[in-house]
Coordinates of C-alpha atoms in Angstrom, one line a residue:
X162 CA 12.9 -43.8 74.4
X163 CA 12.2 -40.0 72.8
X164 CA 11.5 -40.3 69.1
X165 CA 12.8 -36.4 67.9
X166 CA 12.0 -36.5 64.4
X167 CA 11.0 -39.5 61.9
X168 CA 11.2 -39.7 57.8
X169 CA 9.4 -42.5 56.0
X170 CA 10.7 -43.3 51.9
X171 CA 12.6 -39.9 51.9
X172 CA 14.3 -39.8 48.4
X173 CA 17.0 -37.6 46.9
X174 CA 18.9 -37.4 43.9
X175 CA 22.1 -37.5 42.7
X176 CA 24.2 -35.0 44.6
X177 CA 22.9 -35.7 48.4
X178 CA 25.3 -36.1 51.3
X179 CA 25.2 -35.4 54.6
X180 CA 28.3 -33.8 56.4
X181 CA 28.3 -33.9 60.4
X182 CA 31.4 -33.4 61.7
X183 CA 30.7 -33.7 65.1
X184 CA 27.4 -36.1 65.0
X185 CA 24.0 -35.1 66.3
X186 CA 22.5 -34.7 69.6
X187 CA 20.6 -37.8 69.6
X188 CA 20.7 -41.5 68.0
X189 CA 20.5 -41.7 64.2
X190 CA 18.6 -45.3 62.4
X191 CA 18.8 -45.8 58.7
X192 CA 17.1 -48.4 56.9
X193 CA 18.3 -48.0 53.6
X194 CA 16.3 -48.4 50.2
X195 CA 19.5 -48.0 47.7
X196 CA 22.9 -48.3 48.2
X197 CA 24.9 -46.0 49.9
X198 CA 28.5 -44.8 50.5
X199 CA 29.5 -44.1 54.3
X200 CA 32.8 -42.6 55.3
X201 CA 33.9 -44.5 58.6
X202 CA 37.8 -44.3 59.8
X203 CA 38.6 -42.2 56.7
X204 CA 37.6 -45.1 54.1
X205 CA 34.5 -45.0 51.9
X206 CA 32.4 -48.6 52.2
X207 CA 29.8 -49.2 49.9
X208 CA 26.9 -50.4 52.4
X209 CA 23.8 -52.2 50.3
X210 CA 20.2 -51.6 50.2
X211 CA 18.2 -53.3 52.3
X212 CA 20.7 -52.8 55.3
X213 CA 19.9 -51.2 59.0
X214 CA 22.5 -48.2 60.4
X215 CA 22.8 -47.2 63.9
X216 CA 24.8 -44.1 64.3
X217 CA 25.3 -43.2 68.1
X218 CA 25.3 -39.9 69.5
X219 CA 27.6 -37.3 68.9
X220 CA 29.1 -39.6 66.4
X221 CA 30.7 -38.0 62.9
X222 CA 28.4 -38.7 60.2
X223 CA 29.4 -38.9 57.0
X224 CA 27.1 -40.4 54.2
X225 CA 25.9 -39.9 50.9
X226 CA 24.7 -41.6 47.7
X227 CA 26.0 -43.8 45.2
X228 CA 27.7 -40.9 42.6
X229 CA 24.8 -40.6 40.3
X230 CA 22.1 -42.6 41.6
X231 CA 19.5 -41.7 43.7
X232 CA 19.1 -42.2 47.3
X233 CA 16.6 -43.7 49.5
X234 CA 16.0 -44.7 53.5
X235 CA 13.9 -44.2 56.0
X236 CA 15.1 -42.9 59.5
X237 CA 14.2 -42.0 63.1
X238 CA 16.2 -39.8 65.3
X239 CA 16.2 -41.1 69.0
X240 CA 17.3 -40.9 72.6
X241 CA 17.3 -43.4 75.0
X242 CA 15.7 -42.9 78.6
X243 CA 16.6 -44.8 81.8
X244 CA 17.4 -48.2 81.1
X245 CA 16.9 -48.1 77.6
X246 CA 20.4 -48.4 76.2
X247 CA 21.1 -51.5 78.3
X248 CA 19.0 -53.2 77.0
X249 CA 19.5 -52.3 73.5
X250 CA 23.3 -53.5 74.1
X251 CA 21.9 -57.1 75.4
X252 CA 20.7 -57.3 71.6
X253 CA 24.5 -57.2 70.5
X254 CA 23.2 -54.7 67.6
X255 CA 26.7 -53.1 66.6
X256 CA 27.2 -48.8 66.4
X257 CA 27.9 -48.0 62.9
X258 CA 28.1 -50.9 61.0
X259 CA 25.5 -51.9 57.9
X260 CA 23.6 -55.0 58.8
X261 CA 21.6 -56.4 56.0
X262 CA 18.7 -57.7 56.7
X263 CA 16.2 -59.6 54.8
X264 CA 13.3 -58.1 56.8
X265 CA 13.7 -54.5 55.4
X266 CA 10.3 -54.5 53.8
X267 CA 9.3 -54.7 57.9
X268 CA 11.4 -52.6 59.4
X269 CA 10.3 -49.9 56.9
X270 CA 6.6 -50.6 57.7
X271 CA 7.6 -49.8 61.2
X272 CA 9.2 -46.6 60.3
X273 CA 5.8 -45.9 58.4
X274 CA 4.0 -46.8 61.6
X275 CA 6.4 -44.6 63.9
X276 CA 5.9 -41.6 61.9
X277 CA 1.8 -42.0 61.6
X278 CA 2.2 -42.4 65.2
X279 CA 4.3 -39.2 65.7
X280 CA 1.6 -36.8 64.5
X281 CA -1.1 -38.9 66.2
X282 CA -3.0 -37.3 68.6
X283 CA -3.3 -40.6 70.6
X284 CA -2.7 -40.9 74.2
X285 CA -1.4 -44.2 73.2
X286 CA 1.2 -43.0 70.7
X287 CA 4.3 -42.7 72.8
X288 CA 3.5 -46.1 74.0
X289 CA 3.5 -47.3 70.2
X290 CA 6.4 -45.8 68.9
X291 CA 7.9 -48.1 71.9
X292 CA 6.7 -51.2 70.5
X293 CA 7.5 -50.8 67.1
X294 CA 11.3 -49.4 68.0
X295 CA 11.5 -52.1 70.0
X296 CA 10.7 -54.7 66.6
X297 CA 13.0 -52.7 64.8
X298 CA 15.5 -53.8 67.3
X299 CA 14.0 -57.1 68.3
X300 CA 14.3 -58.4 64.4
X301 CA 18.0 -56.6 63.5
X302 CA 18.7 -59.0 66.7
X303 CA 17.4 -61.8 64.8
X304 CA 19.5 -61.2 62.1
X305 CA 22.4 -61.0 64.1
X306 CA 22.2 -63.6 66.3
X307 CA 18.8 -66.5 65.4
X308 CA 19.7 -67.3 61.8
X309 CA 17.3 -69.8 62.1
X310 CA 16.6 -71.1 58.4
X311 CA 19.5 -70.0 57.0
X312 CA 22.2 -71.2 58.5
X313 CA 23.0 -72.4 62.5
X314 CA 23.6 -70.5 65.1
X315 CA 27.3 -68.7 65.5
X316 CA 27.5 -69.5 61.0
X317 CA 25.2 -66.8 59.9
X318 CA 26.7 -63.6 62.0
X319 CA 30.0 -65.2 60.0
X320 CA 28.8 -65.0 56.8
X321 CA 27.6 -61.8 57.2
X322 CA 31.0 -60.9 58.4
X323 CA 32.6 -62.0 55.8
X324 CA 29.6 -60.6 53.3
X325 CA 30.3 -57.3 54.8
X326 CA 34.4 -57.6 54.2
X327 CA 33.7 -58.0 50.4
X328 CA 31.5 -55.6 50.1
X329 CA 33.6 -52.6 52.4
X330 CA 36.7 -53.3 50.6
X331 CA 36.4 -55.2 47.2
X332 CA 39.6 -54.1 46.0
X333 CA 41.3 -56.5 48.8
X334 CA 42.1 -59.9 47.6
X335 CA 40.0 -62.8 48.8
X336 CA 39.7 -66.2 48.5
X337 CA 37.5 -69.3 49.2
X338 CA 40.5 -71.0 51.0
X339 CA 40.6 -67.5 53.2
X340 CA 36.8 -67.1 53.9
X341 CA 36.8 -70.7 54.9
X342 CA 39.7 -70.2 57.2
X343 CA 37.6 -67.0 58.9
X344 CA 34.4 -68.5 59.6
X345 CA 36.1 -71.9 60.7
X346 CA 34.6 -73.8 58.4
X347 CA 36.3 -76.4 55.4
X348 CA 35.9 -75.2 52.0
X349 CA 33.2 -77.2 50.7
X350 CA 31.0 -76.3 53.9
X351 CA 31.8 -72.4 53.5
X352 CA 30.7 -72.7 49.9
X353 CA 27.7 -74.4 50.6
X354 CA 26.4 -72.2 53.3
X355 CA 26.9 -69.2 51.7
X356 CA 25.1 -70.1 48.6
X357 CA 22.2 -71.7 51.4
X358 CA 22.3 -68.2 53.1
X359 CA 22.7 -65.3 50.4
X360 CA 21.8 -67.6 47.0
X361 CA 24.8 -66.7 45.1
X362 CA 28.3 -68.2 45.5
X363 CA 31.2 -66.5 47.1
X364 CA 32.8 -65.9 44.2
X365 CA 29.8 -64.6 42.4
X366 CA 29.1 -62.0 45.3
X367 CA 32.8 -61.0 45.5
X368 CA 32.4 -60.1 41.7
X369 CA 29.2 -58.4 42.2
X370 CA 31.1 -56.5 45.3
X371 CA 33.9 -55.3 42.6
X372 CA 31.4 -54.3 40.3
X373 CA 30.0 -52.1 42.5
X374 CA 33.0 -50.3 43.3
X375 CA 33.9 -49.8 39.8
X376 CA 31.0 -47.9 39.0
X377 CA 31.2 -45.8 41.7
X378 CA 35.0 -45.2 41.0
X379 CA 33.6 -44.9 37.0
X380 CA 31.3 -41.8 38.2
X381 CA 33.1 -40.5 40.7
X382 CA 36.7 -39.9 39.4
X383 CA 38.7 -39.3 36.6
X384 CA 40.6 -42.4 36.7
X385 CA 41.0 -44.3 33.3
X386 CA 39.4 -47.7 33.2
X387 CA 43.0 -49.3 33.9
X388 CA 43.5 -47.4 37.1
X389 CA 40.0 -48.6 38.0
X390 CA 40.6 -52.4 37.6
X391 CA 44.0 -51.9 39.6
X392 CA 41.8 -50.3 42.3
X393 CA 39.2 -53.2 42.3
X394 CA 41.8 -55.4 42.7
X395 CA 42.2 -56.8 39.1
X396 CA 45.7 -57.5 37.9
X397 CA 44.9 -58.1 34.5
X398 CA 42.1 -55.3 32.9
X399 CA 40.6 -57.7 29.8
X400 CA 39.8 -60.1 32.9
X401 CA 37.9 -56.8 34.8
X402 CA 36.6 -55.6 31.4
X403 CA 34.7 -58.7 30.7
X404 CA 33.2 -59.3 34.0
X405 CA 31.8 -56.0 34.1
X406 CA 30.6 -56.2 31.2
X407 CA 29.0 -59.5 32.0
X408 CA 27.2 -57.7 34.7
X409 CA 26.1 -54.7 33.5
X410 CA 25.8 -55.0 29.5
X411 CA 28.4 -52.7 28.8
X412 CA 32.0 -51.8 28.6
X413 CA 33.1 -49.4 31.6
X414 CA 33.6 -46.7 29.2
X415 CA 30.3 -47.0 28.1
X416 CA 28.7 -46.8 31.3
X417 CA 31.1 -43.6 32.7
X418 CA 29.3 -42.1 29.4
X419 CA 25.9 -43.1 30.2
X420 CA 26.1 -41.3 33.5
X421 CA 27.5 -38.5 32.4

């Protein structure tokens, strides 16, 4: 594996975005400290903090921050040599999809160590950016795949599936009787291991997901504060209005002026 650049805690504000039609030469890894809004198959998906983002190479990139909010990651531009990429795939780490991980803290400590090793004058670098690639990967594998605590086995990469659905498009309607129905699982048992896995409800975190949205839609466009509960999903704006509100401490009028 070539490491052909590295950026530890790189922060920008408000206005960042990156534009590549046609990719980059090498692999791309994001470890993201804030959210983030991706383009992928012409839709914008809110990915979360906290989350790991493989972009392959040569593949568009299109990324940027949350309108008005700083952004925040830490990345490594890569190749793979020789066998490398086979055995990356026997990890079943998916291209271009947000996975969040509760072990971000780590995995940015091993982008801290990759790039102290990329200036090192060690003969033993190149050998160390290895290892610590390879936890990157490793863990992210963990995730995916050895829930351990959290959940069993197969029910964790599930949840997260589902987790990931709410979050990429909030505006769709869901229900408990649906998740359950996805992850194979009764009602009462979906409910009780997503609140085990995430601690929050379903429910909770799909409202969270649509609040998220809002405020991006808020900052972003010019479309009244009815148009934006349609878009989230709501059918009736006093019932948006007042979960936002319970959320964030303000009406969404007052927060499109506060970020103004």
């Amino acid at each position: 594996m070539i490491i052909n650049n590295v950026g530890f805690n790189h922060r920008h504000d408000g206005d960042f975005f990156i534009e590549r039609p046609n990719g980059y030469g090498d692999f791309l890894l994001l470890i993201l400290k804030t959210d983030a809004v991706f383009t992928l198959e012409n839709k914008d998906i809110i990915v979360p903090k906290d989350s790991f983002f493989l972009y392959p190479q040569g593949m568009p990139q299109y990324y940027r921050c949350v309108p008005k909010h700083e952004f925040a990651n830490d990345w490594v531009h890569f190749q793979f040599e020789a066998d490398d990429e086979a055995e990356f795939m026997k990890r079943n780490i998916p291209y271009a999809k947000g996975i969040t991980t509760p072990h971000a803290e780590f995995l940015s400590w091993c982008i801290k160590a990759i790039a102290d090793e990329f200036t090192s004058p060690s003969p033993y670098a190149y050998e160390n950016m290895q290892h610590y690639m390879w936890l990157i990967f490793n863990r992210v594998s963990d995730v995916i795949n050895l829930p351990a605590e959290k959940a069993h086995g197969a029910e964790y990469e599930l949840l997260m599936t589902i987790r990931h659905k709410i979050y990429a498009e909030p505006y769709v309607p869901r229900s408990i009787t649906w998740a359950a129905h996805e992850v194979r699982m009764s009602p009462a048992s979906f409910q009780y291991y997503y609140k085990k896995t995430f601690d929050i409800t379903f429910v909770q975190d799909f409202i969270n997901a649509k609040t998220e949205y809002a405020k991006m839609l808020l900052t972003s466009t010019n479309l009244n504060a009815h148009e934006i509960a349609e878009k989230c999903g709501y059918r009736n704006y006093e019932h948006f209005a007042r979960q936002f509100r319970e959320r964030c401490g303000i009406t969404p009028l007052d927060y499109r002026r506060s970020k103004q």
